[in-house]
XYZ file of C-alpha atoms in Angstrom:
212
model
C -80.546 -130.281 -100.433
C -76.935 -129.555 -102.243
C -75.142 -131.859 -99.303
C -77.944 -134.772 -99.744
C -77.258 -134.672 -103.348
C -73.685 -134.791 -103.280
C -73.737 -137.788 -100.953
C -76.258 -139.415 -103.381
C -74.100 -138.550 -106.262
C -71.077 -140.049 -104.310
C -73.031 -143.215 -103.516
C -73.655 -143.689 -106.965
C -70.901 -143.174 -108.705
C -68.521 -144.728 -106.241
C -70.508 -147.851 -106.672
C -70.392 -147.681 -110.144
C -66.899 -147.074 -110.281
C -66.240 -149.758 -107.775
C -67.748 -152.267 -110.395
C -65.958 -151.651 -112.867
C -62.126 -150.952 -111.036
C -62.051 -153.181 -108.582
C -61.238 -156.996 -109.014
C -62.838 -157.814 -105.538
C -66.105 -155.672 -106.237
C -69.700 -157.102 -105.259
C -71.532 -156.506 -108.522
C -74.784 -157.744 -107.262
C -74.153 -155.122 -103.766
C -71.831 -152.214 -104.996
C -73.785 -149.854 -102.901
C -71.977 -148.758 -99.951
C -71.469 -145.751 -97.688
C -68.157 -145.523 -96.454
C -64.381 -144.284 -97.075
C -64.799 -144.240 -100.801
C -67.596 -142.105 -100.726
C -65.948 -139.590 -98.290
C -63.341 -139.672 -100.865
C -65.766 -138.881 -103.575
C -67.244 -135.716 -101.557
C -63.654 -134.616 -101.170
C -63.267 -135.000 -104.611
C -66.507 -133.205 -105.699
C -65.335 -130.353 -103.679
C -61.645 -130.127 -104.656
C -62.556 -130.386 -108.289
C -65.792 -128.322 -108.347
C -63.250 -125.543 -106.817
C -60.777 -126.194 -109.719
C -63.162 -125.835 -112.352
C -64.739 -122.665 -110.586
C -61.308 -121.115 -111.130
C -60.724 -122.464 -114.660
C -64.291 -120.878 -115.286
C -63.428 -117.902 -114.255
C -60.365 -117.480 -116.257
C -62.123 -118.649 -119.030
C -64.696 -116.048 -118.996
C -61.821 -113.486 -118.819
C -59.786 -114.952 -121.697
C -62.690 -115.507 -123.776
C -64.243 -112.211 -123.222
C -61.005 -110.286 -124.200
C -60.697 -112.735 -127.214
C -64.318 -112.533 -128.387
C -64.280 -108.689 -128.373
C -60.911 -108.959 -130.559
C -62.062 -111.227 -132.621
C -65.394 -109.734 -133.344
C -63.615 -106.452 -133.767
C -61.447 -108.493 -136.307
C -64.013 -110.528 -138.206
C -67.445 -108.322 -137.793
C -66.534 -105.061 -139.563
C -69.389 -103.591 -137.886
C -71.974 -106.435 -138.907
C -73.960 -107.819 -136.120
C -74.216 -111.070 -137.542
C -70.276 -111.135 -137.550
C -70.348 -109.931 -134.216
C -72.592 -113.276 -133.135
C -70.225 -115.497 -135.122
C -67.068 -114.234 -133.865
C -68.820 -115.067 -129.813
C -70.121 -118.395 -130.906
C -66.379 -119.191 -132.593
C -64.937 -117.609 -129.456
C -67.166 -119.597 -127.020
C -65.884 -122.986 -129.274
C -62.774 -122.148 -128.469
C -63.120 -121.842 -124.835
C -64.919 -124.369 -123.820
C -62.942 -126.927 -125.906
C -59.914 -127.232 -123.428
C -62.270 -126.906 -120.434
C -63.959 -129.766 -121.567
C -60.169 -131.541 -122.105
C -59.485 -130.353 -118.613
C -62.777 -132.081 -117.195
C -62.119 -135.382 -118.892
C -58.541 -135.913 -117.469
C -59.088 -134.790 -114.167
C -62.243 -136.906 -114.048
C -59.673 -140.123 -113.932
C -59.200 -138.935 -110.261
C -62.419 -140.574 -109.091
C -62.285 -143.772 -110.541
C -58.431 -143.869 -109.870
C -59.399 -143.493 -105.808
C -61.533 -146.182 -105.870
C -59.049 -147.917 -107.130
C -56.435 -146.951 -104.893
C -58.729 -146.673 -102.023
C -57.393 -143.046 -100.877
C -58.035 -139.256 -101.915
C -56.184 -138.568 -105.220
C -55.868 -135.944 -108.069
C -53.784 -138.496 -109.901
C -55.950 -138.265 -112.788
C -54.218 -135.885 -114.576
C -50.919 -137.751 -114.659
C -52.818 -141.276 -115.169
C -54.416 -139.890 -118.618
C -51.529 -138.199 -120.222
C -51.920 -138.887 -123.651
C -55.242 -139.519 -123.329
C -57.031 -136.370 -123.391
C -58.766 -136.377 -126.549
C -59.407 -139.972 -126.957
C -61.480 -139.283 -123.444
C -63.096 -136.227 -124.858
C -64.176 -137.908 -128.169
C -65.165 -141.001 -126.428
C -67.488 -139.084 -123.979
C -69.332 -136.890 -126.338
C -69.582 -140.292 -128.257
C -71.516 -141.587 -125.447
C -73.343 -138.504 -124.581
C -74.583 -138.394 -128.052
C -76.143 -141.848 -127.640
C -77.563 -140.839 -124.160
C -79.256 -137.564 -125.859
C -80.640 -139.993 -128.674
C -82.409 -142.330 -126.250
C -83.791 -139.337 -124.609
C -85.220 -138.051 -127.210
C -86.643 -141.165 -128.636
C -87.845 -142.164 -124.490
C -89.488 -138.433 -124.099
C -90.411 -137.876 -127.443
C -94.202 -137.104 -126.919
C -92.966 -134.425 -124.143
C -90.907 -132.922 -126.479
C -93.167 -132.609 -129.313
C -95.636 -131.199 -126.849
C -93.020 -128.650 -125.724
C -92.371 -127.356 -129.529
C -96.080 -126.839 -129.844
C -96.023 -125.085 -126.579
C -93.601 -123.177 -128.017
C -95.360 -122.037 -131.022
C -98.602 -121.827 -129.821
C -98.426 -120.383 -125.867
C -102.332 -121.040 -125.663
C -101.677 -124.385 -125.257
C -100.363 -124.359 -121.854
C -101.522 -127.645 -120.526
C -103.141 -127.983 -116.660
C -100.321 -127.356 -113.822
C -100.902 -130.457 -112.415
C -100.188 -132.528 -115.955
C -97.319 -129.976 -116.540
C -95.819 -130.846 -113.036
C -96.222 -134.706 -113.887
C -94.487 -134.044 -117.277
C -91.579 -132.147 -115.544
C -91.413 -135.072 -112.968
C -91.488 -137.863 -115.235
C -90.924 -136.982 -118.939
C -90.859 -140.517 -120.466
C -94.506 -141.346 -118.903
C -95.340 -144.953 -118.915
C -91.808 -145.791 -120.464
C -90.293 -144.974 -116.712
C -89.916 -149.365 -116.495
C -87.781 -149.128 -119.720
C -85.899 -145.484 -118.929
C -84.851 -146.818 -115.778
C -82.673 -149.738 -116.528
C -81.523 -148.155 -119.937
C -80.463 -144.799 -118.319
C -78.433 -147.201 -115.539
C -76.817 -148.953 -118.309
C -75.616 -145.712 -120.178
C -74.791 -144.024 -117.088
C -72.654 -146.924 -116.100
C -71.213 -146.924 -119.511
C -70.610 -143.115 -119.198
C -68.083 -143.966 -116.410
C -66.421 -146.123 -118.910
C -63.633 -144.030 -120.730
C -61.958 -142.830 -117.279
C -62.542 -146.495 -115.492
C -60.614 -147.679 -117.972
C -57.621 -145.487 -118.117
C -57.705 -145.848 -113.942
C -57.752 -149.593 -114.353
C -54.590 -149.513 -116.126
C -52.820 -146.920 -114.149
C -50.395 -148.072 -111.657
C -51.160 -148.222 -107.915
């Protein structure tokens, strides 16, 4: 299932980036299964391994920094320790997101250059925080749209949290989980597709300007 998911992800994102960075792309039929998708799969695996390594380092550094900060700020107060842990988590995750945004430029760059490349880091030099805030803004919009479309299901979830006895029938619950937007799926599908393409925009813009 993981392999199938990776293949579908490669086809989906490669098709989107192909429209955004290739001058000869066919916008009405961008979906393919070929060398671009193979490069994407390799990038998924390599970038995933890099992120796992960074995550392990971040956990170690964050753990040490968190303990030190908690001892310095909490003074034995549990609330102070929680606050220190929150601050440490933010300080650790921000550099990780910065790195992810820059290395992610390698994906559209591989489409543009028609080869496997990890040149996204070099191509995005000086643009790391611009990428971070661009992705953050788009993500906020995406979450707001998701909330509006799935408002009824989310409200039902809040009600369930306050009143566990209000658990719906198993079939109803499964249907809600499979399609949280209900009858609005005909609107949500195209809207989410556009937003997904928009999420590729910042990295694609940098890759489009990069020298081949």
